[in-house]
Amino acid sequence: MSTPEHARPIDTTAPLVLGVESSCDETGVALVTLNALTGAPLLVGQALHTQVAMHAAYGGVVPELASRDHIRRVVPLLRQALAEAQRDLADVDAIAYTAGPGLAGALLVGSAFAEALAFALGKPVMPVHHLEGHLLSPLLAAEPPQFPFVALLVSGGHTQLMHVTGVGHYELLGETLDDAAGEAFDKTAKLLGLGYPGGPALAKLADTADPALVAEIKLPRPMLHSGDLEFSFAGLKTAVLTRVKAAEAEGGLTDVGRVALAAAVQEAISDVLVAKCVQALKQTGLSRLVVAGGVGANRHLRASLVKACERRKAEVYFPELSLCTDNGAMIALAGLLRLVSGSPPKMAGGFSVKPRWPLIDA
Ligand code: KG4
Ligand code: ZN
């Protein structure tokens, strides 16, 4: 981090929590404490390794390769995060790690590492729900939201709207019945011949589209008028497949056509997400919206949500762009906030991971 030391008022008596993320294809290690002046959470060191280049050759995440790479990366990343924070392992008060949901083998690496380290240091552990990490990550931003808020969680595997009244107090308002928004980006990107990871590739292409051509493409907005807060994105993927096949029958998609279709997909996904967020704000009577998870990095979605919230005089909060996708900071943060809000840490010892784990049970 480039923040100068004098600008980071660190309270050395505040708890220092180490976070370890390894649920999918990113190994993240970070240290979070509290700002001595404001009491707000403060990220003091972080290190991240993304496996994107390794999995790209296979067109998606290969779970066994992911686990093995987490093993290789986690210790050097820990050293890097400690060096950046200018702290020692002895300074760490608790170790938070992603216990689920995610890939079982990948989760086991982070969990075994964190539990073993905590056992050796005689420190407690905080098993963290990956989505809770995403959900709380905007609290590390320069202007964090106050509770209560509506949270839109949009990651590769989840699309959920939550009513959040405090740390650990999450009520599910609605979720996807089939594909997640991130999955819709990734699957349609694949249909358009874009590489893995599809979401960012599709978004990059969409940014160069001619709006007039995009307007000519009519894609479905699934469940836009369903009257509830559920989502469904599988039909959108089918609509794109139909268009791609039709284009193939006539010689294949042109470059211009591919760009326009990418932008139309991005618009369709955004339109549904924005409409459901607005409905969730209305339904709960809240005026704060928090967006978290990888799809929250999408610039078109961000701009559309900002506009929609302005119209409603609501506030919208996003994590820092670098904290939208998986990272150790959000896991350290969730551990720290759980710790300071009275959740009892557990002593290191036996552990289990939960590849499937609803957030409302966390
Ligand atoms: O939260 P995340 O990093 O991992 C999970 O917990 O799943 O989210 C990954 C998802 C992927 O589907 C990826 O394609 C999508 O987030 N994503 C994006 C963008 N950046 C990441 N989707 C659309 N636009 C982006 N800029
Ligand atoms: Zn994630």
mmCIF file of C-alpha atoms and ligand atoms in Angstrom:
data_model
loop_
_atom_site.group_PDB
_atom_site.id
_atom_site.type_symbol
_atom_site.label_atom_id
_atom_site.label_comp_id
_atom_site.label_asym_id
_atom_site.label_seq_id
_atom_site.Cartn_x
_atom_site.Cartn_y
_atom_site.Cartn_z
ATOM 1 C CA MET A 1 0.000 0.000 0.000
ATOM 2 C CA SER A 2 1.186 3.474 -0.770
ATOM 3 C CA THR A 3 -0.414 5.213 2.264
ATOM 4 C CA PRO A 4 2.390 6.929 4.233
ATOM 5 C CA GLU A 5 2.892 5.716 7.797
ATOM 6 C CA HIS A 6 2.004 9.101 9.399
ATOM 7 C CA ALA A 7 -1.394 9.010 7.637
ATOM 8 C CA ARG A 8 -2.310 5.629 9.134
ATOM 9 C CA PRO A 9 -3.074 6.162 12.810
ATOM 10 C CA ILE A 10 -2.590 2.623 14.054
ATOM 11 C CA ASP A 11 -3.720 1.762 17.549
ATOM 12 C CA THR A 12 -1.383 -1.011 18.635
ATOM 13 C CA THR A 13 -3.796 -1.925 21.435
ATOM 14 C CA ALA A 14 -6.625 -2.544 18.917
ATOM 15 C CA PRO A 15 -7.091 -6.150 17.795
ATOM 16 C CA LEU A 16 -5.027 -7.132 14.771
ATOM 17 C CA VAL A 17 -6.748 -9.791 12.683
ATOM 18 C CA LEU A 18 -5.070 -11.829 9.991
ATOM 19 C CA GLY A 19 -7.377 -12.992 7.177
ATOM 20 C CA VAL A 20 -6.821 -15.868 4.758
ATOM 21 C CA GLU A 21 -8.928 -16.358 1.611
ATOM 22 C CA SER A 22 -8.605 -19.462 -0.572
ATOM 23 C CA SER A 23 -12.150 -20.406 -1.604
ATOM 24 C CA CYS A 24 -11.600 -20.361 -5.371
ATOM 25 C CA ASP A 25 -8.860 -19.006 -7.632
ATOM 26 C CA GLU A 26 -7.371 -16.221 -5.532
ATOM 27 C CA THR A 27 -5.053 -16.631 -2.556
ATOM 28 C CA GLY A 28 -5.401 -13.592 -0.324
ATOM 29 C CA VAL A 29 -3.731 -12.764 2.988
ATOM 30 C CA ALA A 30 -4.325 -9.479 4.814
ATOM 31 C CA LEU A 31 -4.132 -7.725 8.185
ATOM 32 C CA VAL A 32 -6.899 -5.471 9.450
ATOM 33 C CA THR A 33 -7.093 -3.440 12.657
ATOM 34 C CA LEU A 34 -8.984 -0.373 13.900
ATOM 35 C CA ASN A 35 -8.108 3.236 13.127
ATOM 36 C CA ALA A 36 -6.936 4.811 16.395
ATOM 37 C CA LEU A 37 -8.698 8.123 15.682
ATOM 38 C CA THR A 38 -12.022 7.010 14.221
ATOM 39 C CA GLY A 39 -12.367 3.402 15.395
ATOM 40 C CA ALA A 40 -13.102 2.455 11.776
ATOM 41 C CA PRO A 41 -11.609 -0.739 10.323
ATOM 42 C CA LEU A 42 -8.192 -0.162 8.786
ATOM 43 C CA LEU A 43 -6.400 -2.351 6.280
ATOM 44 C CA VAL A 44 -2.706 -2.330 7.211
ATOM 45 C CA GLY A 45 -1.248 -4.997 4.947
ATOM 46 C CA GLN A 46 -2.422 -7.213 2.134
ATOM 47 C CA ALA A 47 -1.045 -9.588 -0.464
ATOM 48 C CA LEU A 48 -2.940 -11.341 -3.216
ATOM 49 C CA HIS A 49 -2.175 -13.872 -5.903
ATOM 50 C CA THR A 50 -4.651 -14.539 -8.682
ATOM 51 C CA GLN A 51 -4.553 -17.848 -10.531
ATOM 52 C CA VAL A 52 -6.270 -16.442 -13.622
ATOM 53 C CA ALA A 53 -3.256 -16.999 -15.893
ATOM 54 C CA MET A 54 -2.932 -20.622 -14.740
ATOM 55 C CA HIS A 55 -6.593 -21.517 -15.332
ATOM 56 C CA ALA A 56 -6.940 -19.523 -18.570
ATOM 57 C CA ALA A 57 -5.480 -22.381 -20.609
ATOM 58 C CA TYR A 58 -8.382 -24.596 -19.478
ATOM 59 C CA GLY A 59 -11.154 -22.026 -20.007
ATOM 60 C CA GLY A 60 -12.165 -22.126 -16.324
ATOM 61 C CA VAL A 61 -11.055 -22.989 -12.809
ATOM 62 C CA VAL A 62 -9.519 -26.470 -12.398
ATOM 63 C CA PRO A 63 -10.175 -27.237 -8.693
ATOM 64 C CA GLU A 64 -7.166 -29.517 -8.114
ATOM 65 C CA LEU A 65 -4.765 -27.008 -9.685
ATOM 66 C CA ALA A 66 -6.349 -24.268 -7.572
ATOM 67 C CA SER A 67 -5.724 -26.174 -4.315
ATOM 68 C CA ARG A 68 -2.115 -26.934 -5.185
ATOM 69 C CA ASP A 69 -1.430 -23.326 -6.092
ATOM 70 C CA HIS A 70 -2.930 -22.051 -2.815
ATOM 71 C CA ILE A 71 -0.435 -24.297 -0.990
ATOM 72 C CA ARG A 72 2.478 -22.780 -2.925
ATOM 73 C CA ARG A 73 1.388 -19.174 -2.443
ATOM 74 C CA VAL A 74 0.043 -18.795 1.057
ATOM 75 C CA VAL A 75 3.295 -18.583 3.084
ATOM 76 C CA PRO A 76 5.053 -16.031 0.822
ATOM 77 C CA LEU A 77 1.847 -13.973 0.777
ATOM 78 C CA LEU A 78 1.695 -14.033 4.578
ATOM 79 C CA ARG A 79 5.289 -12.746 4.758
ATOM 80 C CA GLN A 80 4.459 -10.012 2.248
ATOM 81 C CA ALA A 81 1.351 -8.861 4.161
ATOM 82 C CA LEU A 82 3.232 -8.798 7.491
ATOM 83 C CA ALA A 83 6.105 -6.836 5.934
ATOM 84 C CA GLU A 84 3.710 -4.277 4.488
ATOM 85 C CA ALA A 85 1.956 -3.894 7.842
ATOM 86 C CA GLN A 86 5.325 -3.761 9.617
ATOM 87 C CA ARG A 87 4.003 -6.232 12.148
ATOM 88 C CA ASP A 88 5.063 -9.702 13.374
ATOM 89 C CA LEU A 89 3.079 -12.868 13.726
ATOM 90 C CA ALA A 90 3.301 -12.327 17.493
ATOM 91 C CA ASP A 91 1.214 -9.137 17.080
ATOM 92 C CA VAL A 92 -1.713 -11.031 15.539
ATOM 93 C CA ASP A 93 -4.684 -11.429 17.903
ATOM 94 C CA ALA A 94 -6.880 -13.749 15.844
ATOM 95 C CA ILE A 95 -6.778 -15.539 12.520
ATOM 96 C CA ALA A 96 -9.839 -15.402 10.259
ATOM 97 C CA TYR A 97 -10.188 -17.725 7.302
ATOM 98 C CA THR A 98 -12.800 -18.550 4.674
ATOM 99 C CA ALA A 99 -14.535 -21.714 5.853
ATOM 100 C CA GLY A 100 -17.030 -21.735 2.949
ATOM 101 C CA PRO A 101 -18.734 -21.676 0.565
ATOM 102 C CA GLY A 102 -16.296 -22.543 -2.209
ATOM 103 C CA LEU A 103 -14.239 -25.363 -3.674
ATOM 104 C CA ALA A 104 -13.727 -28.010 -0.987
ATOM 105 C CA GLY A 105 -10.028 -28.646 -1.703
ATOM 106 C CA ALA A 106 -9.222 -24.954 -2.007
ATOM 107 C CA LEU A 107 -11.059 -24.152 1.243
ATOM 108 C CA LEU A 108 -9.168 -26.930 3.016
ATOM 109 C CA VAL A 109 -5.812 -25.326 2.183
ATOM 110 C CA GLY A 110 -6.676 -21.959 3.757
ATOM 111 C CA SER A 111 -8.452 -23.564 6.712
ATOM 112 C CA ALA A 112 -5.638 -26.017 7.478
ATOM 113 C CA PHE A 113 -3.062 -23.245 7.132
ATOM 114 C CA ALA A 114 -4.961 -20.803 9.375
ATOM 115 C CA GLU A 115 -5.835 -23.419 11.996
ATOM 116 C CA ALA A 116 -2.261 -24.761 12.130
ATOM 117 C CA LEU A 117 -0.787 -21.274 12.390
ATOM 118 C CA ALA A 118 -3.250 -20.301 15.120
ATOM 119 C CA PHE A 119 -2.532 -23.519 17.012
ATOM 120 C CA ALA A 120 1.229 -22.894 16.824
ATOM 121 C CA LEU A 121 0.801 -19.273 17.987
ATOM 122 C CA GLY A 122 -1.804 -20.110 20.640
ATOM 123 C CA LYS A 123 -4.244 -17.640 19.010
ATOM 124 C CA PRO A 124 -7.985 -18.045 18.372
ATOM 125 C CA VAL A 125 -9.507 -18.527 14.942
ATOM 126 C CA MET A 126 -12.584 -17.035 13.269
ATOM 127 C CA PRO A 127 -14.058 -19.229 10.484
ATOM 128 C CA VAL A 128 -15.674 -16.739 8.100
ATOM 129 C CA HIS A 129 -18.439 -17.028 5.498
ATOM 130 C CA HIS A 130 -17.012 -15.902 2.150
ATOM 131 C CA LEU A 131 -20.134 -13.875 1.281
ATOM 132 C CA GLU A 132 -20.072 -12.141 4.652
ATOM 133 C CA GLY A 133 -16.590 -10.977 3.677
ATOM 134 C CA HIS A 134 -17.916 -9.580 0.391
ATOM 135 C CA LEU A 135 -20.941 -8.043 2.102
ATOM 136 C CA LEU A 136 -18.876 -6.187 4.715
ATOM 137 C CA SER A 137 -16.058 -5.147 2.334
ATOM 138 C CA PRO A 138 -17.515 -1.655 1.629
ATOM 139 C CA LEU A 139 -16.866 -0.900 5.326
ATOM 140 C CA LEU A 140 -13.166 -0.619 4.399
ATOM 141 C CA ALA A 141 -13.929 2.223 1.963
ATOM 142 C CA ALA A 142 -13.071 5.843 2.753
ATOM 143 C CA GLU A 143 -16.784 6.589 3.241
ATOM 144 C CA PRO A 144 -18.314 3.432 4.699
ATOM 145 C CA PRO A 145 -22.079 2.858 4.986
ATOM 146 C CA GLN A 146 -23.931 2.851 8.297
ATOM 147 C CA PHE A 147 -26.258 -0.024 9.186
ATOM 148 C CA PRO A 148 -29.003 -0.853 8.242
ATOM 149 C CA PHE A 149 -28.702 -1.292 4.489
ATOM 150 C CA VAL A 150 -29.816 -3.422 1.574
ATOM 151 C CA ALA A 151 -26.925 -5.455 0.174
ATOM 152 C CA LEU A 152 -26.732 -6.739 -3.374
ATOM 153 C CA LEU A 153 -24.290 -9.652 -3.405
ATOM 154 C CA VAL A 154 -23.218 -10.421 -6.940
ATOM 155 C CA SER A 155 -20.393 -12.925 -7.244
ATOM 156 C CA GLY A 156 -19.575 -15.798 -9.568
ATOM 157 C CA GLY A 157 -21.814 -18.226 -7.701
ATOM 158 C CA HIS A 158 -24.344 -16.031 -5.885
ATOM 159 C CA THR A 159 -26.875 -13.303 -6.601
ATOM 160 C CA GLN A 160 -28.709 -12.308 -3.459
ATOM 161 C CA LEU A 161 -30.419 -9.315 -1.919
ATOM 162 C CA MET A 162 -29.996 -9.062 1.836
ATOM 163 C CA HIS A 163 -31.468 -6.855 4.520
ATOM 164 C CA VAL A 164 -28.499 -6.124 6.773
ATOM 165 C CA THR A 165 -29.109 -4.642 10.223
ATOM 166 C CA GLY A 166 -25.679 -5.276 11.724
ATOM 167 C CA VAL A 167 -22.683 -7.608 11.692
ATOM 168 C CA GLY A 168 -24.110 -11.138 11.653
ATOM 169 C CA HIS A 169 -27.704 -9.937 11.144
ATOM 170 C CA TYR A 170 -28.645 -10.829 7.591
ATOM 171 C CA GLU A 171 -32.120 -11.488 6.231
ATOM 172 C CA LEU A 172 -32.416 -12.937 2.737
ATOM 173 C CA LEU A 173 -34.816 -10.849 0.615
ATOM 174 C CA GLY A 174 -34.386 -12.715 -2.655
ATOM 175 C CA GLU A 175 -31.909 -14.653 -4.758
ATOM 176 C CA THR A 176 -31.403 -16.241 -8.128
ATOM 177 C CA LEU A 177 -33.399 -19.324 -8.994
ATOM 178 C CA ASP A 178 -30.718 -20.554 -11.408
ATOM 179 C CA ASP A 179 -27.547 -18.865 -12.723
ATOM 180 C CA ALA A 180 -25.857 -16.105 -10.740
ATOM 181 C CA ALA A 181 -25.219 -12.745 -12.431
ATOM 182 C CA GLY A 182 -21.481 -13.521 -12.562
ATOM 183 C CA GLU A 183 -22.253 -16.886 -14.122
ATOM 184 C CA ALA A 184 -24.458 -15.157 -16.717
ATOM 185 C CA PHE A 185 -21.534 -12.871 -17.609
ATOM 186 C CA ASP A 186 -19.105 -15.804 -17.749
ATOM 187 C CA LYS A 187 -21.348 -18.145 -19.759
ATOM 188 C CA THR A 188 -22.399 -15.569 -22.330
ATOM 189 C CA ALA A 189 -18.775 -14.432 -22.631
ATOM 190 C CA LYS A 190 -17.899 -18.017 -23.518
ATOM 191 C CA LEU A 191 -20.664 -18.084 -26.157
ATOM 192 C CA LEU A 192 -19.167 -14.899 -27.614
ATOM 193 C CA GLY A 193 -15.770 -16.587 -27.861
ATOM 194 C CA LEU A 194 -14.195 -14.546 -25.059
ATOM 195 C CA GLY A 195 -11.660 -16.094 -22.709
ATOM 196 C CA TYR A 196 -11.840 -16.838 -19.008
ATOM 197 C CA PRO A 197 -12.604 -14.972 -16.806
ATOM 198 C CA GLY A 198 -15.529 -13.934 -18.970
ATOM 199 C CA GLY A 199 -17.099 -11.121 -16.930
ATOM 200 C CA PRO A 200 -14.249 -8.607 -17.137
ATOM 201 C CA ALA A 201 -13.544 -9.569 -20.792
ATOM 202 C CA LEU A 202 -17.178 -9.027 -21.764
ATOM 203 C CA ALA A 203 -17.306 -5.722 -19.871
ATOM 204 C CA LYS A 204 -14.162 -4.470 -21.609
ATOM 205 C CA LEU A 205 -15.581 -5.290 -25.022
ATOM 206 C CA ALA A 206 -18.985 -3.796 -24.166
ATOM 207 C CA ASP A 207 -17.394 -0.441 -23.321
ATOM 208 C CA THR A 208 -16.473 0.037 -26.999
ATOM 209 C CA ALA A 209 -19.974 -0.679 -28.380
ATOM 210 C CA ASP A 210 -22.010 1.620 -30.628
ATOM 211 C CA PRO A 211 -25.170 2.442 -28.585
ATOM 212 C CA ALA A 212 -27.321 2.567 -31.734
ATOM 213 C CA LEU A 213 -26.436 -1.032 -32.586
ATOM 214 C CA VAL A 214 -26.943 -2.149 -28.984
ATOM 215 C CA ALA A 215 -30.435 -0.622 -28.954
ATOM 216 C CA GLU A 216 -31.409 -2.843 -31.899
ATOM 217 C CA ILE A 217 -30.721 -6.011 -29.907
ATOM 218 C CA LYS A 218 -33.706 -7.040 -27.830
ATOM 219 C CA LEU A 219 -32.652 -9.413 -25.064
ATOM 220 C CA PRO A 220 -34.971 -10.618 -22.279
ATOM 221 C CA ARG A 221 -34.872 -9.071 -18.792
ATOM 222 C CA PRO A 222 -35.820 -12.228 -16.873
ATOM 223 C CA MET A 223 -38.191 -11.753 -13.928
ATOM 224 C CA LEU A 224 -38.042 -7.974 -14.227
ATOM 225 C CA HIS A 225 -41.767 -7.743 -13.468
ATOM 226 C CA SER A 226 -42.093 -10.802 -11.218
ATOM 227 C CA GLY A 227 -43.117 -8.550 -8.318
ATOM 228 C CA ASP A 228 -40.680 -10.283 -5.960
ATOM 229 C CA LEU A 229 -36.946 -10.053 -5.360
ATOM 230 C CA GLU A 230 -35.990 -13.299 -7.087
ATOM 231 C CA PHE A 231 -33.715 -13.430 -10.145
ATOM 232 C CA SER A 232 -33.217 -15.814 -13.056
ATOM 233 C CA PHE A 233 -30.465 -15.490 -15.627
ATOM 234 C CA ALA A 234 -30.506 -18.866 -17.399
ATOM 235 C CA GLY A 235 -32.971 -17.621 -20.075
ATOM 236 C CA LEU A 236 -30.679 -14.750 -20.987
ATOM 237 C CA LYS A 237 -27.887 -17.194 -21.744
ATOM 238 C CA THR A 238 -30.267 -19.192 -23.972
ATOM 239 C CA ALA A 239 -31.317 -16.015 -25.807
ATOM 240 C CA VAL A 240 -27.665 -15.219 -26.511
ATOM 241 C CA LEU A 241 -27.030 -18.789 -27.661
ATOM 242 C CA THR A 242 -29.949 -18.513 -30.107
ATOM 243 C CA ARG A 243 -28.527 -15.275 -31.529
ATOM 244 C CA VAL A 244 -25.019 -16.687 -31.835
ATOM 245 C CA LYS A 245 -26.359 -19.789 -33.645
ATOM 246 C CA ALA A 246 -28.419 -17.623 -35.996
ATOM 247 C CA ALA A 247 -25.328 -15.542 -36.765
ATOM 248 C CA GLU A 248 -23.280 -18.718 -37.341
ATOM 249 C CA ALA A 249 -25.820 -19.898 -39.906
ATOM 250 C CA GLU A 250 -25.057 -16.683 -41.795
ATOM 251 C CA GLY A 251 -21.271 -16.892 -41.629
ATOM 252 C CA GLY A 252 -20.639 -16.067 -37.957
ATOM 253 C CA LEU A 253 -20.749 -13.018 -35.693
ATOM 254 C CA THR A 254 -18.955 -9.973 -37.034
ATOM 255 C CA ASP A 255 -16.606 -8.129 -34.680
ATOM 256 C CA VAL A 256 -19.044 -5.225 -34.520
ATOM 257 C CA GLY A 257 -21.925 -7.631 -33.862
ATOM 258 C CA ARG A 258 -20.001 -9.364 -31.068
ATOM 259 C CA VAL A 259 -19.245 -6.039 -29.375
ATOM 260 C CA ALA A 260 -22.887 -4.926 -29.616
ATOM 261 C CA LEU A 261 -24.150 -8.253 -28.269
ATOM 262 C CA ALA A 262 -21.697 -8.057 -25.351
ATOM 263 C CA ALA A 263 -23.027 -4.601 -24.480
ATOM 264 C CA ALA A 264 -26.643 -5.780 -24.809
ATOM 265 C CA VAL A 265 -25.944 -8.635 -22.363
ATOM 266 C CA GLN A 266 -24.320 -6.254 -19.909
ATOM 267 C CA GLU A 267 -27.320 -3.929 -20.168
ATOM 268 C CA ALA A 268 -29.842 -6.722 -19.680
ATOM 269 C CA ILE A 269 -28.078 -8.032 -16.557
ATOM 270 C CA SER A 270 -27.654 -4.514 -15.149
ATOM 271 C CA ASP A 271 -31.273 -3.545 -15.831
ATOM 272 C CA VAL A 272 -32.571 -6.504 -13.828
ATOM 273 C CA LEU A 273 -30.113 -5.977 -10.959
ATOM 274 C CA VAL A 274 -30.882 -2.248 -10.757
ATOM 275 C CA ALA A 275 -34.678 -2.754 -10.863
ATOM 276 C CA LYS A 276 -34.566 -5.362 -8.092
ATOM 277 C CA CYS A 277 -32.302 -3.177 -5.939
ATOM 278 C CA VAL A 278 -34.747 -0.285 -6.259
ATOM 279 C CA GLN A 279 -37.615 -2.618 -5.378
ATOM 280 C CA ALA A 280 -35.690 -3.908 -2.342
ATOM 281 C CA LEU A 281 -35.123 -0.325 -1.149
ATOM 282 C CA LYS A 282 -38.844 0.385 -1.545
ATOM 283 C CA GLN A 283 -39.878 -2.825 0.176
ATOM 284 C CA THR A 284 -37.597 -2.319 3.190
ATOM 285 C CA GLY A 285 -38.023 1.470 3.369
ATOM 286 C CA LEU A 286 -34.226 1.769 3.544
ATOM 287 C CA SER A 287 -32.171 4.406 1.754
ATOM 288 C CA ARG A 288 -28.748 2.765 1.712
ATOM 289 C CA LEU A 289 -27.644 0.186 -0.837
ATOM 290 C CA VAL A 290 -24.366 -1.717 -0.620
ATOM 291 C CA VAL A 291 -23.060 -3.623 -3.631
ATOM 292 C CA ALA A 292 -20.455 -6.347 -3.199
ATOM 293 C CA GLY A 293 -18.880 -9.250 -5.067
ATOM 294 C CA GLY A 294 -16.995 -9.542 -8.364
ATOM 295 C CA VAL A 295 -19.828 -8.243 -10.581
ATOM 296 C CA GLY A 296 -19.832 -5.106 -8.402
ATOM 297 C CA ALA A 297 -16.661 -4.166 -10.315
ATOM 298 C CA ASN A 298 -18.741 -3.720 -13.488
ATOM 299 C CA ARG A 299 -18.620 -0.045 -14.448
ATOM 300 C CA HIS A 300 -21.918 -0.038 -16.339
ATOM 301 C CA LEU A 301 -23.717 -1.587 -13.360
ATOM 302 C CA ARG A 302 -22.091 0.904 -10.971
ATOM 303 C CA ALA A 303 -23.097 3.898 -13.099
ATOM 304 C CA SER A 304 -26.680 2.601 -13.491
ATOM 305 C CA LEU A 305 -27.027 2.009 -9.750
ATOM 306 C CA VAL A 306 -25.664 5.463 -8.945
ATOM 307 C CA LYS A 307 -28.265 7.014 -11.301
ATOM 308 C CA ALA A 308 -31.143 4.925 -9.942
ATOM 309 C CA CYS A 309 -30.210 5.714 -6.338
ATOM 310 C CA GLU A 310 -29.882 9.424 -7.095
ATOM 311 C CA ARG A 311 -33.447 9.364 -8.425
ATOM 312 C CA ARG A 312 -34.653 7.792 -5.162
ATOM 313 C CA LYS A 313 -32.425 10.005 -2.994
ATOM 314 C CA ALA A 314 -30.754 6.858 -1.744
ATOM 315 C CA GLU A 315 -27.029 6.312 -1.155
ATOM 316 C CA VAL A 316 -25.118 3.548 -2.895
ATOM 317 C CA TYR A 317 -21.839 2.168 -1.556
ATOM 318 C CA PHE A 318 -19.275 0.002 -3.339
ATOM 319 C CA PRO A 319 -16.090 -1.607 -2.079
ATOM 320 C CA GLU A 320 -12.828 -0.245 -3.467
ATOM 321 C CA LEU A 321 -12.480 -1.760 -6.968
ATOM 322 C CA SER A 322 -9.568 -3.917 -5.818
ATOM 323 C CA LEU A 323 -11.746 -5.369 -3.034
ATOM 324 C CA CYS A 324 -14.684 -6.333 -5.295
ATOM 325 C CA THR A 325 -13.196 -9.643 -6.335
ATOM 326 C CA ASP A 326 -11.870 -12.194 -3.849
ATOM 327 C CA ASN A 327 -9.218 -11.005 -1.389
ATOM 328 C CA GLY A 328 -7.902 -11.591 2.123
ATOM 329 C CA ALA A 329 -8.828 -8.108 3.389
ATOM 330 C CA MET A 330 -12.572 -8.803 3.401
ATOM 331 C CA ILE A 331 -12.035 -12.011 5.369
ATOM 332 C CA ALA A 332 -9.793 -10.286 7.933
ATOM 333 C CA LEU A 333 -12.417 -7.521 8.158
ATOM 334 C CA ALA A 334 -15.308 -9.947 8.741
ATOM 335 C CA GLY A 335 -13.236 -11.670 11.449
ATOM 336 C CA LEU A 336 -12.369 -8.342 13.102
ATOM 337 C CA LEU A 337 -15.964 -7.068 13.040
ATOM 338 C CA ARG A 338 -17.262 -10.341 14.426
ATOM 339 C CA LEU A 339 -14.613 -10.160 17.159
ATOM 340 C CA VAL A 340 -15.384 -6.579 18.210
ATOM 341 C CA SER A 341 -19.143 -7.180 18.038
ATOM 342 C CA GLY A 342 -18.826 -9.943 20.610
ATOM 343 C CA SER A 343 -18.786 -13.159 18.546
ATOM 344 C CA PRO A 344 -16.675 -15.585 20.538
ATOM 345 C CA PRO A 345 -13.559 -16.683 18.643
ATOM 346 C CA LYS A 346 -12.816 -20.403 18.849
ATOM 347 C CA MET A 347 -9.550 -21.972 19.888
ATOM 348 C CA ALA A 348 -7.621 -23.537 17.037
ATOM 349 C CA GLY A 349 -8.066 -27.272 16.703
ATOM 350 C CA GLY A 350 -10.340 -29.497 14.666
ATOM 351 C CA PHE A 351 -12.000 -27.818 11.738
ATOM 352 C CA SER A 352 -14.294 -28.503 8.854
ATOM 353 C CA VAL A 353 -15.036 -26.536 5.707
ATOM 354 C CA LYS A 354 -18.503 -25.902 4.283
ATOM 355 C CA PRO A 355 -18.415 -25.907 0.477
ATOM 356 C CA ARG A 356 -22.180 -25.164 0.589
ATOM 357 C CA TRP A 357 -23.285 -22.766 3.331
ATOM 358 C CA PRO A 358 -26.231 -20.297 3.277
ATOM 359 C CA LEU A 359 -25.168 -16.857 4.586
ATOM 360 C CA ILE A 360 -28.226 -16.572 6.812
ATOM 361 C CA ASP A 361 -26.882 -19.562 8.786
ATOM 362 C CA ALA A 362 -23.462 -17.935 9.307
HETATM 363 O O1 KG4 B 1 -16.710 -12.356 -6.010
HETATM 364 P P1 KG4 B 1 -15.901 -13.017 -7.040
HETATM 365 O O2 KG4 B 1 -14.499 -12.530 -7.285
HETATM 366 O O3 KG4 B 1 -15.779 -14.553 -6.791
HETATM 367 C C1 KG4 B 1 -16.790 -15.340 -6.272
HETATM 368 O O4 KG4 B 1 -16.951 -15.333 -5.032
HETATM 369 O O5 KG4 B 1 -17.486 -15.938 -7.112
HETATM 370 O O6 KG4 B 1 -16.762 -12.904 -8.395
HETATM 371 C C2 KG4 B 1 -16.316 -13.431 -9.597
HETATM 372 C C3 KG4 B 1 -17.337 -13.088 -10.661
HETATM 373 C C4 KG4 B 1 -17.059 -13.780 -11.992
HETATM 374 O O7 KG4 B 1 -18.265 -14.303 -12.483
HETATM 375 C C5 KG4 B 1 -16.538 -12.635 -12.854
HETATM 376 O O8 KG4 B 1 -16.764 -12.838 -14.217
HETATM 377 C C6 KG4 B 1 -17.338 -11.478 -12.318
HETATM 378 O O9 KG4 B 1 -17.336 -11.671 -10.927
HETATM 379 N N1 KG4 B 1 -16.720 -10.177 -12.639
HETATM 380 C C7 KG4 B 1 -17.294 -9.278 -13.469
HETATM 381 C C8 KG4 B 1 -16.407 -8.186 -13.531
HETATM 382 N N2 KG4 B 1 -15.318 -8.461 -12.743
HETATM 383 C C9 KG4 B 1 -15.540 -9.690 -12.203
HETATM 384 N N3 KG4 B 1 -18.458 -9.297 -14.120
HETATM 385 C C10 KG4 B 1 -18.768 -8.233 -14.880
HETATM 386 N N4 KG4 B 1 -17.962 -7.153 -15.011
HETATM 387 C C11 KG4 B 1 -16.781 -7.073 -14.365
HETATM 388 N N5 KG4 B 1 -16.014 -5.999 -14.484
HETATM 389 ZN ZN ZN B 2 -16.108 -14.139 -3.921
#
